[in-house]
Amino acid sequence: MTRIGMIVPSSNTTVEPATRRLLADRSDVDFVCTRIPVHAIARDGSGASFDVETMVDAAALLADAAVDCVVWNGTAGSWLGADHDRRIVEAITDRTGIPTTTSTLAILQACRAFGITELACATPYTSDVVEAIIAEYRRHGIGITGHREWGLTDNRSFAAPDSAEVAALLRGAMSSGGQAVGLICTNVDGAAVAESVEDELGVPVIDSIAATSWWALETAGAPARITGAGALLDQADLRHRATALVTELRERTGCDRTTLRIDDPRRGLHVDLCAAESRAAGVRSIQHDPSLDQRGLDTVRWLDEHRRVLVQPAFTEPPFPPQALREVYGVSAQVLGPVERDGDVVAWLSAHSMAEREWSASDVEAVNAARDAVAALLDR
């Protein structure tokens, strides 16, 4: 049994029922909560006790319950700064020896797992708090494309709007576009409407409570996939590990970009969008471009026919990659590695170079090792 210890704002009435609902089918996971004083959210910090000492004292009480991780289930770090949350994490771990994380760190991890650099922002807060969130997320490479807020300060009032109003808030935040929409507050239940909003908008909902549940499970070392509550909880565990795999592959080969495409209907993954990507500095992202029918490409047909690594030092002979890969994304050489399951190519890795280059035996070996790792990941 994995037991998660949660520090919850005293006036929050959403975290516990929402988390209980998300974990309803997880007989292997339980959680316990303690509270810290939070009555209002204001830019000057009045109305709440977000200081490190208060957090450490609360965590010490959770440690008495022999929890496997501690999580501060509040998003104050989104405007006070992730460094503030990291100081909390360090202090709690030093005091208790228990792995610790926070909602803001979970949201940032979720954005990294999904490759989100353009986020629409939905909150119940006032505009000055939202402006601080925009500035903080920019520090982490996440631009806020648009935002919608209720302009509230009283923390209890955040939980009052119903699901239809929460969905409208998310919908309004996305009016200016974005790769995902984030609900930044753990006293608003975005997880309850995540799937329906995703079906309508076609982008993931990065809900604070869902992100915190996912990253708390990861921090505790427990299986972190939860189905039926949106893409984040269904896909983040796989995407998180896949991103680590393609990052290692890029570093081993010294190439400019690595990607992983996966067909997995169970998780809502399709090869026309990358499940994971790693890029060198200054290299343009391809992750959120669904414009090509990947299965129709000559290179992918080659993979399906030959079932082995395709090495292309230059694009001088067939199979030729799509014109957009060369002209829009500047790729001049690549290695592709297919991943099979039950006799079908269900995924493939790509290693891209912006210049023509000879791919060494060790490069191909690295791609083959990554193929094996992806196959094992898909079998989890």
mmCIF file of C-alpha atoms in Angstrom:
data_model
loop_
_atom_site.group_PDB
_atom_site.id
_atom_site.type_symbol
_atom_site.label_atom_id
_atom_site.label_comp_id
_atom_site.label_asym_id
_atom_site.label_seq_id
_atom_site.Cartn_x
_atom_site.Cartn_y
_atom_site.Cartn_z
ATOM 1 C CA MET A 1 0.000 0.000 0.000
ATOM 2 C CA THR A 2 1.330 3.417 -1.018
ATOM 3 C CA ARG A 3 0.303 6.199 1.345
ATOM 4 C CA ILE A 4 0.503 9.813 0.178
ATOM 5 C CA GLY A 5 0.626 12.624 2.730
ATOM 6 C CA MET A 6 -0.993 15.852 1.569
ATOM 7 C CA ILE A 7 -0.661 19.344 3.011
ATOM 8 C CA VAL A 8 -3.921 21.104 2.100
ATOM 9 C CA PRO A 9 -5.034 24.747 2.434
ATOM 10 C CA SER A 10 -7.351 24.974 5.452
ATOM 11 C CA SER A 11 -10.255 26.430 3.456
ATOM 12 C CA ASN A 12 -9.902 24.037 0.520
ATOM 13 C CA THR A 13 -12.960 21.792 0.106
ATOM 14 C CA THR A 14 -12.079 20.313 -3.297
ATOM 15 C CA VAL A 15 -8.763 18.458 -2.995
ATOM 16 C CA GLU A 16 -9.933 15.579 -0.824
ATOM 17 C CA PRO A 17 -13.154 14.621 -2.652
ATOM 18 C CA ALA A 18 -11.523 15.086 -6.057
ATOM 19 C CA THR A 19 -8.468 13.011 -5.113
ATOM 20 C CA ARG A 20 -10.688 10.355 -3.554
ATOM 21 C CA ARG A 21 -12.618 10.146 -6.826
ATOM 22 C CA LEU A 22 -9.447 9.924 -8.925
ATOM 23 C CA LEU A 23 -8.069 7.119 -6.749
ATOM 24 C CA ALA A 24 -11.374 5.229 -6.426
ATOM 25 C CA ASP A 25 -10.095 2.242 -8.434
ATOM 26 C CA ARG A 26 -6.627 2.248 -6.873
ATOM 27 C CA SER A 27 -6.844 -0.145 -3.937
ATOM 28 C CA ASP A 28 -3.046 0.051 -3.731
ATOM 29 C CA VAL A 29 -3.045 3.782 -2.873
ATOM 30 C CA ASP A 30 -4.309 5.753 0.098
ATOM 31 C CA PHE A 31 -3.802 9.338 1.240
ATOM 32 C CA VAL A 32 -3.978 11.320 4.457
ATOM 33 C CA CYS A 33 -4.148 15.084 4.868
ATOM 34 C CA THR A 34 -3.159 17.835 7.235
ATOM 35 C CA ARG A 35 -3.902 21.533 6.847
ATOM 36 C CA ILE A 36 -2.189 24.909 6.978
ATOM 37 C CA PRO A 37 -3.926 28.294 7.347
ATOM 38 C CA VAL A 38 -5.121 29.666 3.990
ATOM 39 C CA HIS A 39 -8.113 32.014 3.850
ATOM 40 C CA ALA A 40 -7.447 34.271 0.886
ATOM 41 C CA ILE A 41 -5.134 34.497 -2.113
ATOM 42 C CA ALA A 42 -3.454 37.861 -2.616
ATOM 43 C CA ARG A 43 -0.296 38.946 -4.363
ATOM 44 C CA ASP A 44 1.169 40.319 -1.107
ATOM 45 C CA GLY A 45 0.789 36.953 0.638
ATOM 46 C CA SER A 46 -1.742 38.133 3.205
ATOM 47 C CA GLY A 47 -4.454 35.684 4.179
ATOM 48 C CA ALA A 48 -2.262 32.586 3.937
ATOM 49 C CA SER A 49 0.709 30.899 5.600
ATOM 50 C CA PHE A 50 2.959 29.707 2.792
ATOM 51 C CA ASP A 51 6.208 30.009 4.734
ATOM 52 C CA VAL A 52 8.674 27.143 4.949
ATOM 53 C CA GLU A 53 8.371 26.700 8.731
ATOM 54 C CA THR A 54 4.599 26.197 8.571
ATOM 55 C CA MET A 55 5.007 23.626 5.798
ATOM 56 C CA VAL A 56 7.698 21.708 7.670
ATOM 57 C CA ASP A 57 5.621 21.536 10.840
ATOM 58 C CA ALA A 58 2.658 20.203 8.834
ATOM 59 C CA ALA A 59 4.858 17.636 7.090
ATOM 60 C CA ALA A 60 6.190 16.418 10.424
ATOM 61 C CA LEU A 61 2.633 15.504 11.425
ATOM 62 C CA LEU A 62 2.163 13.581 8.181
ATOM 63 C CA ALA A 63 5.419 11.739 8.830
ATOM 64 C CA ASP A 64 3.777 10.258 11.943
ATOM 65 C CA ALA A 65 1.448 8.384 9.554
ATOM 66 C CA ALA A 66 4.428 6.726 7.805
ATOM 67 C CA VAL A 67 3.603 8.274 4.422
ATOM 68 C CA ASP A 68 5.639 7.369 1.334
ATOM 69 C CA CYS A 69 5.729 10.939 0.064
ATOM 70 C CA VAL A 70 4.624 14.399 1.135
ATOM 71 C CA VAL A 71 2.968 16.815 -1.288
ATOM 72 C CA TRP A 72 2.021 20.433 -0.738
ATOM 73 C CA ASN A 73 -1.337 20.369 -2.540
ATOM 74 C CA GLY A 74 -1.520 24.049 -3.323
ATOM 75 C CA THR A 75 -0.386 26.203 -6.248
ATOM 76 C CA ALA A 76 1.162 29.170 -4.400
ATOM 77 C CA GLY A 77 4.504 28.410 -6.040
ATOM 78 C CA SER A 78 2.967 29.384 -9.374
ATOM 79 C CA TRP A 79 3.066 33.034 -8.284
ATOM 80 C CA LEU A 80 5.560 32.951 -5.395
ATOM 81 C CA GLY A 81 8.001 31.044 -7.613
ATOM 82 C CA ALA A 82 9.038 27.433 -8.087
ATOM 83 C CA ASP A 83 12.201 28.200 -6.128
ATOM 84 C CA HIS A 84 10.005 28.929 -3.110
ATOM 85 C CA ASP A 85 8.487 25.465 -3.501
ATOM 86 C CA ARG A 86 11.899 23.865 -3.915
ATOM 87 C CA ARG A 87 12.974 25.387 -0.598
ATOM 88 C CA ILE A 88 9.870 23.842 0.977
ATOM 89 C CA VAL A 89 10.685 20.464 -0.577
ATOM 90 C CA GLU A 90 14.285 20.577 0.604
ATOM 91 C CA ALA A 91 13.344 21.611 4.144
ATOM 92 C CA ILE A 92 10.674 18.918 4.497
ATOM 93 C CA THR A 93 12.946 16.190 3.164
ATOM 94 C CA ASP A 94 15.747 17.332 5.482
ATOM 95 C CA ARG A 95 13.364 17.210 8.469
ATOM 96 C CA THR A 96 11.511 13.978 7.678
ATOM 97 C CA GLY A 97 13.608 12.039 5.162
ATOM 98 C CA ILE A 98 10.470 11.606 3.049
ATOM 99 C CA PRO A 99 10.376 12.398 -0.702
ATOM 100 C CA THR A 100 8.412 15.609 -1.197
ATOM 101 C CA THR A 101 6.893 17.632 -4.023
ATOM 102 C CA THR A 102 4.288 20.355 -4.645
ATOM 103 C CA SER A 103 1.424 21.118 -7.007
ATOM 104 C CA THR A 104 3.384 23.758 -8.903
ATOM 105 C CA LEU A 105 6.328 21.420 -9.446
ATOM 106 C CA ALA A 106 3.831 18.789 -10.602
ATOM 107 C CA ILE A 107 2.266 21.172 -13.126
ATOM 108 C CA LEU A 108 5.690 22.085 -14.512
ATOM 109 C CA GLN A 109 6.572 18.380 -14.768
ATOM 110 C CA ALA A 110 3.315 17.715 -16.604
ATOM 111 C CA CYS A 111 4.079 20.513 -19.060
ATOM 112 C CA ARG A 112 7.513 19.021 -19.684
ATOM 113 C CA ALA A 113 6.043 15.538 -20.160
ATOM 114 C CA PHE A 114 3.612 16.852 -22.782
ATOM 115 C CA GLY A 115 6.139 19.217 -24.373
ATOM 116 C CA ILE A 116 3.990 22.233 -23.524
ATOM 117 C CA THR A 117 5.599 25.598 -24.241
ATOM 118 C CA GLU A 118 2.343 27.467 -24.992
ATOM 119 C CA LEU A 119 -0.248 27.201 -22.224
ATOM 120 C CA ALA A 120 -3.656 28.784 -21.803
ATOM 121 C CA CYS A 121 -4.225 29.657 -18.143
ATOM 122 C CA ALA A 122 -7.499 29.340 -16.204
ATOM 123 C CA THR A 123 -7.677 30.438 -12.557
ATOM 124 C CA PRO A 124 -10.130 31.792 -9.984
ATOM 125 C CA TYR A 125 -7.603 34.491 -8.952
ATOM 126 C CA THR A 126 -7.313 38.245 -9.399
ATOM 127 C CA SER A 127 -5.454 39.711 -12.361
ATOM 128 C CA ASP A 128 -2.354 40.699 -10.375
ATOM 129 C CA VAL A 129 -1.871 37.103 -9.212
ATOM 130 C CA VAL A 130 -2.352 35.916 -12.784
ATOM 131 C CA GLU A 131 0.294 38.361 -14.011
ATOM 132 C CA ALA A 132 2.730 36.882 -11.478
ATOM 133 C CA ILE A 133 1.880 33.381 -12.732
ATOM 134 C CA ILE A 134 2.536 34.464 -16.322
ATOM 135 C CA ALA A 135 5.946 35.844 -15.351
ATOM 136 C CA GLU A 136 6.869 32.714 -13.376
ATOM 137 C CA TYR A 137 5.867 30.253 -16.080
ATOM 138 C CA ARG A 138 7.811 32.286 -18.640
ATOM 139 C CA ARG A 139 10.924 31.608 -16.531
ATOM 140 C CA HIS A 140 10.352 27.897 -17.183
ATOM 141 C CA GLY A 141 9.956 28.238 -20.939
ATOM 142 C CA ILE A 142 6.142 28.205 -20.869
ATOM 143 C CA GLY A 143 4.431 31.146 -22.514
ATOM 144 C CA ILE A 144 0.861 31.924 -21.455
ATOM 145 C CA THR A 145 -1.088 32.323 -24.700
ATOM 146 C CA GLY A 146 -4.221 33.620 -23.025
ATOM 147 C CA HIS A 147 -5.935 33.596 -19.650
ATOM 148 C CA ARG A 148 -9.339 33.721 -18.034
ATOM 149 C CA GLU A 149 -9.961 34.293 -14.313
ATOM 150 C CA TRP A 150 -12.869 34.788 -11.940
ATOM 151 C CA GLY A 151 -11.213 37.627 -10.023
ATOM 152 C CA LEU A 152 -11.805 36.063 -6.588
ATOM 153 C CA THR A 153 -9.687 36.269 -3.435
ATOM 154 C CA ASP A 154 -11.618 34.286 -0.800
ATOM 155 C CA ASN A 155 -10.319 30.732 -1.044
ATOM 156 C CA ARG A 156 -13.610 29.100 -0.052
ATOM 157 C CA SER A 157 -15.367 30.872 -2.911
ATOM 158 C CA PHE A 158 -13.129 29.129 -5.464
ATOM 159 C CA ALA A 159 -14.994 25.851 -4.918
ATOM 160 C CA ALA A 160 -18.491 27.304 -5.397
ATOM 161 C CA PRO A 161 -18.836 27.361 -9.226
ATOM 162 C CA ASP A 162 -20.278 24.180 -10.724
ATOM 163 C CA SER A 163 -18.788 21.949 -13.409
ATOM 164 C CA ALA A 164 -20.404 23.918 -16.238
ATOM 165 C CA GLU A 165 -18.764 27.119 -14.983
ATOM 166 C CA VAL A 166 -15.393 25.368 -14.645
ATOM 167 C CA ALA A 167 -15.663 24.081 -18.216
ATOM 168 C CA ALA A 168 -16.561 27.595 -19.393
ATOM 169 C CA LEU A 169 -13.501 28.978 -17.593
ATOM 170 C CA LEU A 170 -11.246 26.487 -19.383
ATOM 171 C CA ARG A 171 -12.960 27.161 -22.687
ATOM 172 C CA GLY A 172 -12.547 30.907 -22.262
ATOM 173 C CA ALA A 173 -8.850 30.593 -21.423
ATOM 174 C CA MET A 174 -8.311 28.680 -24.683
ATOM 175 C CA SER A 175 -9.911 31.384 -26.829
ATOM 176 C CA SER A 176 -6.439 32.608 -27.836
ATOM 177 C CA GLY A 177 -5.128 29.100 -28.530
ATOM 178 C CA GLY A 178 -2.396 27.038 -26.906
ATOM 179 C CA GLN A 179 -0.985 23.524 -26.809
ATOM 180 C CA ALA A 180 -2.880 22.821 -23.573
ATOM 181 C CA VAL A 181 -5.023 24.618 -21.019
ATOM 182 C CA GLY A 182 -3.935 24.693 -17.392
ATOM 183 C CA LEU A 183 -6.262 25.073 -14.416
ATOM 184 C CA ILE A 184 -4.012 26.633 -11.785
ATOM 185 C CA CYS A 185 -5.753 26.094 -8.427
ATOM 186 C CA THR A 186 -6.398 23.045 -6.259
ATOM 187 C CA ASN A 187 -9.734 24.356 -4.982
ATOM 188 C CA VAL A 188 -11.324 24.194 -8.444
ATOM 189 C CA ASP A 189 -12.108 20.714 -9.765
ATOM 190 C CA GLY A 190 -10.877 20.697 -13.336
ATOM 191 C CA ALA A 191 -10.343 16.938 -13.320
ATOM 192 C CA ALA A 192 -14.105 16.398 -13.227
ATOM 193 C CA VAL A 193 -14.529 18.062 -16.633
ATOM 194 C CA ALA A 194 -11.115 17.302 -18.175
ATOM 195 C CA GLU A 195 -12.233 14.574 -20.578
ATOM 196 C CA SER A 196 -15.247 16.457 -21.920
ATOM 197 C CA VAL A 197 -13.260 19.686 -22.348
ATOM 198 C CA GLU A 198 -10.453 17.804 -24.082
ATOM 199 C CA ASP A 199 -12.941 16.235 -26.484
ATOM 200 C CA GLU A 200 -14.283 19.700 -27.274
ATOM 201 C CA LEU A 201 -11.012 21.638 -27.511
ATOM 202 C CA GLY A 202 -8.661 18.932 -28.779
ATOM 203 C CA VAL A 203 -5.885 19.769 -26.291
ATOM 204 C CA PRO A 204 -4.890 18.346 -22.879
ATOM 205 C CA VAL A 205 -6.207 19.862 -19.670
ATOM 206 C CA ILE A 206 -3.386 20.300 -17.147
ATOM 207 C CA ASP A 207 -5.493 20.304 -14.003
ATOM 208 C CA SER A 208 -3.713 21.100 -10.726
ATOM 209 C CA ILE A 209 -5.330 18.340 -8.661
ATOM 210 C CA ALA A 210 -4.755 15.730 -11.381
ATOM 211 C CA ALA A 211 -1.153 16.839 -11.900
ATOM 212 C CA THR A 212 -0.520 16.695 -8.150
ATOM 213 C CA SER A 213 -1.976 13.187 -7.896
ATOM 214 C CA TRP A 214 0.151 11.987 -10.825
ATOM 215 C CA TRP A 215 3.405 13.476 -9.587
ATOM 216 C CA ALA A 216 2.784 12.389 -5.994
ATOM 217 C CA LEU A 217 2.447 8.791 -7.228
ATOM 218 C CA GLU A 218 5.646 9.176 -9.256
ATOM 219 C CA THR A 219 7.426 10.681 -6.248
ATOM 220 C CA ALA A 220 6.272 7.792 -4.058
ATOM 221 C CA GLY A 221 7.474 5.250 -6.619
ATOM 222 C CA ALA A 222 3.984 3.893 -7.314
ATOM 223 C CA PRO A 223 2.363 3.162 -10.711
ATOM 224 C CA ALA A 224 1.074 6.542 -11.806
ATOM 225 C CA ARG A 225 -1.420 5.888 -14.582
ATOM 226 C CA ILE A 226 -5.094 6.605 -13.835
ATOM 227 C CA THR A 227 -7.711 6.136 -16.550
ATOM 228 C CA GLY A 228 -10.989 7.910 -17.139
ATOM 229 C CA ALA A 229 -9.986 11.382 -15.962
ATOM 230 C CA GLY A 230 -8.258 12.960 -18.937
ATOM 231 C CA ALA A 231 -5.065 12.770 -20.949
ATOM 232 C CA LEU A 232 -2.753 13.936 -18.173
ATOM 233 C CA LEU A 233 -3.475 11.011 -15.862
ATOM 234 C CA ASP A 234 -3.741 8.559 -18.751
ATOM 235 C CA GLN A 235 -0.528 9.535 -20.563
ATOM 236 C CA ALA A 236 1.828 11.492 -18.313
ATOM 237 C CA ASP A 237 3.574 8.463 -16.813
ATOM 238 C CA LEU A 238 4.442 7.154 -20.289
ATOM 239 C CA ARG A 239 5.330 10.558 -21.722
ATOM 240 C CA HIS A 240 7.553 11.368 -18.735
ATOM 241 C CA ARG A 241 9.612 8.209 -19.256
ATOM 242 C CA ALA A 242 9.568 8.521 -23.036
ATOM 243 C CA THR A 243 10.973 12.052 -22.777
ATOM 244 C CA ALA A 244 13.844 10.731 -20.664
ATOM 245 C CA LEU A 245 14.504 8.035 -23.293
ATOM 246 C CA VAL A 246 14.628 10.401 -26.275
ATOM 247 C CA THR A 247 16.757 12.853 -24.298
ATOM 248 C CA GLU A 248 19.275 10.103 -23.560
ATOM 249 C CA LEU A 249 19.247 9.095 -27.240
ATOM 250 C CA ARG A 250 19.904 12.652 -28.388
ATOM 251 C CA GLU A 251 22.787 12.982 -25.961
ATOM 252 C CA ARG A 252 24.293 9.634 -26.991
ATOM 253 C CA THR A 253 24.125 10.411 -30.713
ATOM 254 C CA GLY A 254 24.887 14.127 -30.474
ATOM 255 C CA CYS A 255 22.085 14.869 -32.919
ATOM 256 C CA ASP A 256 19.830 17.923 -32.978
ATOM 257 C CA ARG A 257 16.396 16.457 -32.315
ATOM 258 C CA THR A 258 14.968 13.101 -31.236
ATOM 259 C CA THR A 259 11.312 12.142 -31.232
ATOM 260 C CA LEU A 260 9.101 9.196 -30.414
ATOM 261 C CA ARG A 261 5.779 8.551 -32.127
ATOM 262 C CA ILE A 262 3.373 5.964 -30.686
ATOM 263 C CA ASP A 263 0.088 4.431 -31.780
ATOM 264 C CA ASP A 264 -1.723 3.411 -28.584
ATOM 265 C CA PRO A 265 -5.506 3.833 -28.764
ATOM 266 C CA ARG A 266 -5.815 2.784 -25.110
ATOM 267 C CA ARG A 267 -4.048 5.977 -24.096
ATOM 268 C CA GLY A 268 -5.283 8.208 -26.914
ATOM 269 C CA LEU A 269 -1.836 8.371 -28.546
ATOM 270 C CA HIS A 270 -1.479 8.591 -32.341
ATOM 271 C CA VAL A 271 1.672 8.756 -34.453
ATOM 272 C CA ASP A 272 0.641 11.994 -36.160
ATOM 273 C CA LEU A 273 1.695 13.789 -32.950
ATOM 274 C CA CYS A 274 4.973 13.062 -31.125
ATOM 275 C CA ALA A 275 4.586 11.423 -27.742
ATOM 276 C CA ALA A 276 8.024 12.743 -26.755
ATOM 277 C CA GLU A 277 10.690 15.061 -28.108
ATOM 278 C CA SER A 278 14.141 16.295 -27.116
ATOM 279 C CA ARG A 279 15.834 19.231 -28.849
ATOM 280 C CA ALA A 280 19.197 20.940 -28.811
ATOM 281 C CA ALA A 281 19.159 24.663 -28.077
ATOM 282 C CA GLY A 282 17.699 26.699 -30.916
ATOM 283 C CA VAL A 283 16.158 23.713 -32.707
ATOM 284 C CA ARG A 284 12.520 24.137 -33.666
ATOM 285 C CA SER A 285 9.969 21.809 -32.081
ATOM 286 C CA ILE A 286 8.021 19.392 -34.242
ATOM 287 C CA GLN A 287 6.049 17.838 -31.388
ATOM 288 C CA HIS A 288 2.718 19.619 -31.810
ATOM 289 C CA ASP A 289 2.556 19.629 -35.615
ATOM 290 C CA PRO A 290 -0.090 17.096 -36.780
ATOM 291 C CA SER A 291 -0.092 18.231 -40.408
ATOM 292 C CA LEU A 292 1.403 15.060 -41.943
ATOM 293 C CA ASP A 293 -0.182 11.650 -42.346
ATOM 294 C CA GLN A 294 2.741 9.789 -40.817
ATOM 295 C CA ARG A 295 1.603 6.337 -41.919
ATOM 296 C CA GLY A 296 1.542 7.549 -45.517
ATOM 297 C CA LEU A 297 5.194 8.692 -45.576
ATOM 298 C CA ASP A 298 7.669 6.766 -47.743
ATOM 299 C CA THR A 299 10.098 6.436 -44.834
ATOM 300 C CA VAL A 300 7.437 4.985 -42.542
ATOM 301 C CA ARG A 301 6.288 2.569 -45.233
ATOM 302 C CA TRP A 302 9.920 1.472 -45.503
ATOM 303 C CA LEU A 303 10.026 0.827 -41.755
ATOM 304 C CA ASP A 304 6.828 -1.182 -41.963
ATOM 305 C CA GLU A 305 8.246 -3.292 -44.789
ATOM 306 C CA HIS A 306 11.796 -3.836 -43.526
ATOM 307 C CA ARG A 307 11.325 -3.740 -39.720
ATOM 308 C CA ARG A 308 14.860 -2.478 -39.081
ATOM 309 C CA VAL A 309 16.704 0.782 -38.489
ATOM 310 C CA LEU A 310 16.759 3.179 -41.437
ATOM 311 C CA VAL A 311 20.031 5.120 -41.646
ATOM 312 C CA GLN A 312 20.100 8.216 -43.857
ATOM 313 C CA PRO A 313 23.348 10.259 -43.863
ATOM 314 C CA ALA A 314 21.767 12.425 -46.587
ATOM 315 C CA PHE A 315 18.538 12.422 -48.537
ATOM 316 C CA THR A 316 19.996 11.470 -51.904
ATOM 317 C CA GLU A 317 18.138 8.222 -52.501
ATOM 318 C CA PRO A 318 14.804 6.718 -51.531
ATOM 319 C CA PRO A 319 12.973 6.429 -49.296
ATOM 320 C CA PHE A 320 12.729 10.205 -49.163
ATOM 321 C CA PRO A 321 11.403 12.012 -46.077
ATOM 322 C CA PRO A 322 8.567 14.517 -46.456
ATOM 323 C CA GLN A 323 9.424 17.875 -47.957
ATOM 324 C CA ALA A 324 8.249 19.680 -44.816
ATOM 325 C CA LEU A 325 10.801 17.848 -42.678
ATOM 326 C CA ARG A 326 13.584 19.181 -44.876
ATOM 327 C CA GLU A 327 12.335 22.638 -45.790
ATOM 328 C CA VAL A 328 10.311 23.655 -42.734
ATOM 329 C CA TYR A 329 12.264 21.902 -39.985
ATOM 330 C CA GLY A 330 15.695 21.921 -41.636
ATOM 331 C CA VAL A 331 16.507 18.226 -41.303
ATOM 332 C CA SER A 332 19.326 16.981 -43.559
ATOM 333 C CA ALA A 333 20.011 13.515 -42.128
ATOM 334 C CA GLN A 334 18.175 11.071 -39.888
ATOM 335 C CA VAL A 335 17.984 7.642 -38.330
ATOM 336 C CA LEU A 336 14.614 5.962 -37.768
ATOM 337 C CA GLY A 337 14.083 3.010 -35.445
ATOM 338 C CA PRO A 338 10.825 1.015 -35.548
ATOM 339 C CA VAL A 339 9.273 -0.566 -32.465
ATOM 340 C CA GLU A 340 7.113 -3.663 -32.946
ATOM 341 C CA ARG A 341 4.340 -5.188 -30.888
ATOM 342 C CA ASP A 342 2.277 -8.233 -31.858
ATOM 343 C CA GLY A 343 3.677 -8.162 -35.389
ATOM 344 C CA ASP A 344 2.923 -4.478 -36.061
ATOM 345 C CA VAL A 345 5.096 -1.364 -36.054
ATOM 346 C CA VAL A 346 3.359 0.590 -33.291
ATOM 347 C CA ALA A 347 6.008 3.234 -32.663
ATOM 348 C CA TRP A 348 9.219 4.635 -34.028
ATOM 349 C CA LEU A 349 12.127 6.781 -32.899
ATOM 350 C CA SER A 350 13.652 9.530 -35.021
ATOM 351 C CA ALA A 351 17.100 11.073 -34.648
ATOM 352 C CA HIS A 352 17.434 14.252 -36.730
ATOM 353 C CA SER A 353 20.508 16.180 -37.805
ATOM 354 C CA MET A 354 20.364 19.679 -39.262
ATOM 355 C CA ALA A 355 23.436 18.866 -41.361
ATOM 356 C CA GLU A 356 24.341 15.859 -43.456
ATOM 357 C CA ARG A 357 26.387 13.432 -41.365
ATOM 358 C CA GLU A 358 27.652 9.896 -41.221
ATOM 359 C CA TRP A 359 25.883 7.914 -38.529
ATOM 360 C CA SER A 360 28.313 5.684 -36.658
ATOM 361 C CA ALA A 361 27.842 2.129 -35.482
ATOM 362 C CA SER A 362 27.536 3.475 -31.944
ATOM 363 C CA ASP A 363 24.751 5.817 -33.104
ATOM 364 C CA VAL A 364 22.822 2.873 -34.531
ATOM 365 C CA GLU A 365 23.523 0.903 -31.367
ATOM 366 C CA ALA A 366 22.047 3.770 -29.335
ATOM 367 C CA VAL A 367 18.908 3.753 -31.491
ATOM 368 C CA ASN A 368 18.538 -0.006 -31.067
ATOM 369 C CA ALA A 369 18.944 0.316 -27.293
ATOM 370 C CA ALA A 370 16.273 3.010 -27.277
ATOM 371 C CA ARG A 371 13.963 0.756 -29.335
ATOM 372 C CA ASP A 372 14.286 -1.944 -26.692
ATOM 373 C CA ALA A 373 13.596 0.576 -23.942
ATOM 374 C CA VAL A 374 10.482 1.852 -25.728
ATOM 375 C CA ALA A 375 9.215 -1.720 -26.221
ATOM 376 C CA ALA A 376 9.633 -2.337 -22.495
ATOM 377 C CA LEU A 377 7.885 0.945 -21.724
ATOM 378 C CA LEU A 378 4.895 0.009 -23.881
ATOM 379 C CA ASP A 379 4.641 -3.325 -22.080
ATOM 380 C CA ARG A 380 4.429 -1.695 -18.625
#
